[in-house]
Amino acid sequence: MSKASAPVPYDAVIVAGGSGERLGGVSKPDLVVRQARLLDHVLDAVATARSRVVVGAVEVPDGVIRTSEEPPRSGPAAGVVAGLTALGEPAPFVALLASDLAHPVPAVERLLDAMDPAQPVDGWCLTDGDDHLQWLLGIYRAASLREATTRLGDPVNRSMGALLGSLDLHAVPADDELVADIDTPADLRRHQQGEPT
């Protein structure tokens, strides 16, 4: 379980509403890697969050809020909006995470270690080896997220870039393995077998 904690209270929204098409339509959050569901690894990574919300049709442990985007499978931006709504009045910061991350515990530790509330930015995002922001491996000011959702309007079938692209974000460098997710059968086999990428 992650021992990292943010310097201020934070909540977590985990987006778990994808269709898993490249994996034959399976529920990606329920895939088992390292003796636990992918979703449970992500929940462990944000164990220090004040509240945790999972957006999607998946079973969650006691104490975790579950909700769904409307309509179901209408994209990650809609999932984020649904998660923020379920939080009600959020903590000052909100972590946004995908449910299919291969290494969420060290990834979130890296993110929280890099977070500095004194920085005049809207949030912090891990980047991959090509410096691409990983929207669903970030922690954001709740006020900035509220403003972003207002600007976006209808979130149905909108991208994370459309939702968050206008924010002033601090990029937190990470390698491709740290930010890897599980999208294909080959990804799943590799991480179940513990093979390097």
PDB file of N, CA, C and O in Angstrom, residues 26-59:
ATOM      1  N   VAL A  26     -13.708  -7.094 -22.005  1.00  0.00           N
ATOM      2  CA  VAL A  26     -13.682  -7.448 -20.588  1.00  0.00           C
ATOM      3  C   VAL A  26     -13.701  -6.178 -19.746  1.00  0.00           C
ATOM      4  O   VAL A  26     -13.417  -5.081 -20.224  1.00  0.00           O
ATOM      5  N   SER A  27     -14.029  -6.339 -18.481  1.00  0.00           N
ATOM      6  CA  SER A  27     -13.958  -5.226 -17.534  1.00  0.00           C
ATOM      7  C   SER A  27     -12.514  -5.055 -17.095  1.00  0.00           C
ATOM      8  O   SER A  27     -11.993  -5.839 -16.292  1.00  0.00           O
ATOM      9  N   LYS A  28     -11.838  -4.044 -17.628  1.00  0.00           N
ATOM     10  CA  LYS A  28     -10.416  -3.870 -17.309  1.00  0.00           C
ATOM     11  C   LYS A  28     -10.153  -3.676 -15.820  1.00  0.00           C
ATOM     12  O   LYS A  28      -9.172  -4.206 -15.299  1.00  0.00           O
ATOM     13  N   PRO A  29     -10.993  -2.932 -15.092  1.00  0.00           N
ATOM     14  CA  PRO A  29     -10.706  -2.783 -13.660  1.00  0.00           C
ATOM     15  C   PRO A  29     -10.679  -4.099 -12.894  1.00  0.00           C
ATOM     16  O   PRO A  29     -10.048  -4.193 -11.846  1.00  0.00           O
ATOM     17  N   ASP A  30     -11.370  -5.132 -13.428  1.00  0.00           N
ATOM     18  CA  ASP A  30     -11.446  -6.420 -12.739  1.00  0.00           C
ATOM     19  C   ASP A  30     -10.336  -7.385 -13.136  1.00  0.00           C
ATOM     20  O   ASP A  30     -10.244  -8.484 -12.570  1.00  0.00           O
ATOM     21  N   LEU A  31      -9.490  -7.016 -14.099  1.00  0.00           N
ATOM     22  CA  LEU A  31      -8.376  -7.882 -14.474  1.00  0.00           C
ATOM     23  C   LEU A  31      -7.420  -8.023 -13.299  1.00  0.00           C
ATOM     24  O   LEU A  31      -7.163  -7.062 -12.570  1.00  0.00           O
ATOM     25  N   VAL A  32      -6.891  -9.225 -13.129  1.00  0.00           N
ATOM     26  CA  VAL A  32      -6.021  -9.511 -11.981  1.00  0.00           C
ATOM     27  C   VAL A  32      -4.557  -9.499 -12.418  1.00  0.00           C
ATOM     28  O   VAL A  32      -4.166 -10.200 -13.356  1.00  0.00           O
ATOM     29  N   VAL A  33      -3.775  -8.688 -11.742  1.00  0.00           N
ATOM     30  CA  VAL A  33      -2.330  -8.604 -11.939  1.00  0.00           C
ATOM     31  C   VAL A  33      -1.703  -8.547 -10.546  1.00  0.00           C
ATOM     32  O   VAL A  33      -2.187  -7.824  -9.678  1.00  0.00           O
ATOM     33  N   ARG A  34      -0.667  -9.320 -10.317  1.00  0.00           N
ATOM     34  CA  ARG A  34      -0.006  -9.364  -9.004  1.00  0.00           C
ATOM     35  C   ARG A  34      -1.014  -9.648  -7.880  1.00  0.00           C
ATOM     36  O   ARG A  34      -1.064  -8.969  -6.869  1.00  0.00           O
ATOM     37  N   GLN A  35      -1.841 -10.658  -8.096  1.00  0.00           N
ATOM     38  CA  GLN A  35      -2.773 -11.190  -7.096  1.00  0.00           C
ATOM     39  C   GLN A  35      -3.881 -10.225  -6.669  1.00  0.00           C
ATOM     40  O   GLN A  35      -4.505 -10.416  -5.618  1.00  0.00           O
ATOM     41  N   ALA A  36      -4.137  -9.188  -7.445  1.00  0.00           N
ATOM     42  CA  ALA A  36      -5.229  -8.274  -7.101  1.00  0.00           C
ATOM     43  C   ALA A  36      -5.773  -7.630  -8.374  1.00  0.00           C
ATOM     44  O   ALA A  36      -5.101  -7.584  -9.405  1.00  0.00           O
ATOM     45  N   ARG A  37      -7.022  -7.153  -8.295  1.00  0.00           N
ATOM     46  CA  ARG A  37      -7.599  -6.458  -9.435  1.00  0.00           C
ATOM     47  C   ARG A  37      -6.835  -5.163  -9.718  1.00  0.00           C
ATOM     48  O   ARG A  37      -6.318  -4.524  -8.791  1.00  0.00           O
ATOM     49  N   LEU A  38      -6.814  -4.779 -10.977  1.00  0.00           N
ATOM     50  CA  LEU A  38      -6.203  -3.498 -11.317  1.00  0.00           C
ATOM     51  C   LEU A  38      -6.818  -2.379 -10.491  1.00  0.00           C
ATOM     52  O   LEU A  38      -6.116  -1.499  -9.984  1.00  0.00           O
ATOM     53  N   LEU A  39      -8.146  -2.392 -10.354  1.00  0.00           N
ATOM     54  CA  LEU A  39      -8.811  -1.344  -9.590  1.00  0.00           C
ATOM     55  C   LEU A  39      -8.325  -1.313  -8.154  1.00  0.00           C
ATOM     56  O   LEU A  39      -8.125  -0.223  -7.578  1.00  0.00           O
ATOM     57  N   ASP A  40      -8.123  -2.474  -7.548  1.00  0.00           N
ATOM     58  CA  ASP A  40      -7.684  -2.495  -6.152  1.00  0.00           C
ATOM     59  C   ASP A  40      -6.278  -1.926  -5.995  1.00  0.00           C
ATOM     60  O   ASP A  40      -5.967  -1.271  -4.992  1.00  0.00           O
ATOM     61  N   HIS A  41      -5.413  -2.164  -6.984  1.00  0.00           N
ATOM     62  CA  HIS A  41      -4.082  -1.546  -6.942  1.00  0.00           C
ATOM     63  C   HIS A  41      -4.203  -0.018  -6.984  1.00  0.00           C
ATOM     64  O   HIS A  41      -3.488   0.689  -6.268  1.00  0.00           O
ATOM     65  N   VAL A  42      -5.108   0.498  -7.837  1.00  0.00           N
ATOM     66  CA  VAL A  42      -5.282   1.947  -7.934  1.00  0.00           C
ATOM     67  C   VAL A  42      -5.850   2.506  -6.625  1.00  0.00           C
ATOM     68  O   VAL A  42      -5.414   3.549  -6.133  1.00  0.00           O
ATOM     69  N   LEU A  43      -6.815   1.807  -6.050  1.00  0.00           N
ATOM     70  CA  LEU A  43      -7.370   2.251  -4.770  1.00  0.00           C
ATOM     71  C   LEU A  43      -6.299   2.266  -3.682  1.00  0.00           C
ATOM     72  O   LEU A  43      -6.261   3.177  -2.845  1.00  0.00           O
ATOM     73  N   ASP A  44      -5.410   1.270  -3.680  1.00  0.00           N
ATOM     74  CA  ASP A  44      -4.302   1.262  -2.725  1.00  0.00           C
ATOM     75  C   ASP A  44      -3.396   2.478  -2.922  1.00  0.00           C
ATOM     76  O   ASP A  44      -2.891   3.059  -1.951  1.00  0.00           O
ATOM     77  N   ALA A  45      -3.200   2.853  -4.185  1.00  0.00           N
ATOM     78  CA  ALA A  45      -2.307   3.973  -4.476  1.00  0.00           C
ATOM     79  C   ALA A  45      -2.809   5.282  -3.885  1.00  0.00           C
ATOM     80  O   ALA A  45      -2.012   6.166  -3.575  1.00  0.00           O
ATOM     81  N   VAL A  46      -4.129   5.407  -3.733  1.00  0.00           N
ATOM     82  CA  VAL A  46      -4.702   6.638  -3.171  1.00  0.00           C
ATOM     83  C   VAL A  46      -5.358   6.354  -1.819  1.00  0.00           C
ATOM     84  O   VAL A  46      -6.358   6.949  -1.443  1.00  0.00           O
ATOM     85  N   ALA A  47      -4.745   5.459  -1.068  1.00  0.00           N
ATOM     86  CA  ALA A  47      -5.266   5.114   0.256  1.00  0.00           C
ATOM     87  C   ALA A  47      -5.287   6.307   1.197  1.00  0.00           C
ATOM     88  O   ALA A  47      -6.072   6.331   2.158  1.00  0.00           O
ATOM     89  N   THR A  48      -4.446   7.319   0.942  1.00  0.00           N
ATOM     90  CA  THR A  48      -4.404   8.482   1.817  1.00  0.00           C
ATOM     91  C   THR A  48      -5.414   9.552   1.417  1.00  0.00           C
ATOM     92  O   THR A  48      -5.485  10.602   2.071  1.00  0.00           O
ATOM     93  N   ALA A  49      -6.184   9.318   0.373  1.00  0.00           N
ATOM     94  CA  ALA A  49      -7.202  10.284  -0.049  1.00  0.00           C
ATOM     95  C   ALA A  49      -8.309  10.386   0.994  1.00  0.00           C
ATOM     96  O   ALA A  49      -8.657   9.402   1.656  1.00  0.00           O
ATOM     97  N   ARG A  50      -8.887  11.567   1.119  1.00  0.00           N
ATOM     98  CA  ARG A  50     -10.003  11.772   2.037  1.00  0.00           C
ATOM     99  C   ARG A  50     -11.216  10.956   1.589  1.00  0.00           C
ATOM    100  O   ARG A  50     -11.841  10.261   2.388  1.00  0.00           O
ATOM    101  N   SER A  51     -11.568  11.070   0.312  1.00  0.00           N
ATOM    102  CA  SER A  51     -12.661  10.295  -0.285  1.00  0.00           C
ATOM    103  C   SER A  51     -12.178   9.726  -1.603  1.00  0.00           C
ATOM    104  O   SER A  51     -11.384  10.357  -2.314  1.00  0.00           O
ATOM    105  N   ARG A  52     -12.680   8.515  -1.935  1.00  0.00           N
ATOM    106  CA  ARG A  52     -12.326   7.883  -3.200  1.00  0.00           C
ATOM    107  C   ARG A  52     -13.615   7.546  -3.935  1.00  0.00           C
ATOM    108  O   ARG A  52     -14.513   6.923  -3.366  1.00  0.00           O
ATOM    109  N   VAL A  53     -13.668   7.951  -5.214  1.00  0.00           N
ATOM    110  CA  VAL A  53     -14.832   7.701  -6.060  1.00  0.00           C
ATOM    111  C   VAL A  53     -14.392   6.874  -7.259  1.00  0.00           C
ATOM    112  O   VAL A  53     -13.397   7.205  -7.913  1.00  0.00           O
ATOM    113  N   VAL A  54     -15.126   5.817  -7.543  1.00  0.00           N
ATOM    114  CA  VAL A  54     -14.899   5.017  -8.746  1.00  0.00           C
ATOM    115  C   VAL A  54     -16.070   5.242  -9.684  1.00  0.00           C
ATOM    116  O   VAL A  54     -17.232   5.100  -9.284  1.00  0.00           O
ATOM    117  N   VAL A  55     -15.779   5.606 -10.932  1.00  0.00           N
ATOM    118  CA  VAL A  55     -16.813   5.872 -11.929  1.00  0.00           C
ATOM    119  C   VAL A  55     -16.855   4.701 -12.893  1.00  0.00           C
ATOM    120  O   VAL A  55     -15.947   4.510 -13.701  1.00  0.00           O
ATOM    121  N   GLY A  56     -17.902   3.892 -12.822  1.00  0.00           N
ATOM    122  CA  GLY A  56     -18.028   2.742 -13.705  1.00  0.00           C
ATOM    123  C   GLY A  56     -18.824   1.630 -13.061  1.00  0.00           C
ATOM    124  O   GLY A  56     -19.070   1.630 -11.853  1.00  0.00           O
ATOM    125  N   ALA A  57     -19.210   0.655 -13.891  1.00  0.00           N
ATOM    126  CA  ALA A  57     -20.016  -0.477 -13.435  1.00  0.00           C
ATOM    127  C   ALA A  57     -19.098  -1.576 -12.917  1.00  0.00           C
ATOM    128  O   ALA A  57     -18.832  -2.575 -13.596  1.00  0.00           O
ATOM    129  N   VAL A  58     -18.581  -1.390 -11.716  1.00  0.00           N
ATOM    130  CA  VAL A  58     -17.624  -2.319 -11.126  1.00  0.00           C
ATOM    131  C   VAL A  58     -17.844  -2.336  -9.619  1.00  0.00           C
ATOM    132  O   VAL A  58     -18.249  -1.332  -9.029  1.00  0.00           O
ATOM    133  N   GLU A  59     -17.591  -3.491  -9.000  1.00  0.00           N
ATOM    134  CA  GLU A  59     -17.728  -3.597  -7.556  1.00  0.00           C
ATOM    135  C   GLU A  59     -16.605  -2.832  -6.856  1.00  0.00           C
ATOM    136  O   GLU A  59     -15.452  -2.866  -7.297  1.00  0.00           O
TER     137      GLU A  59
END
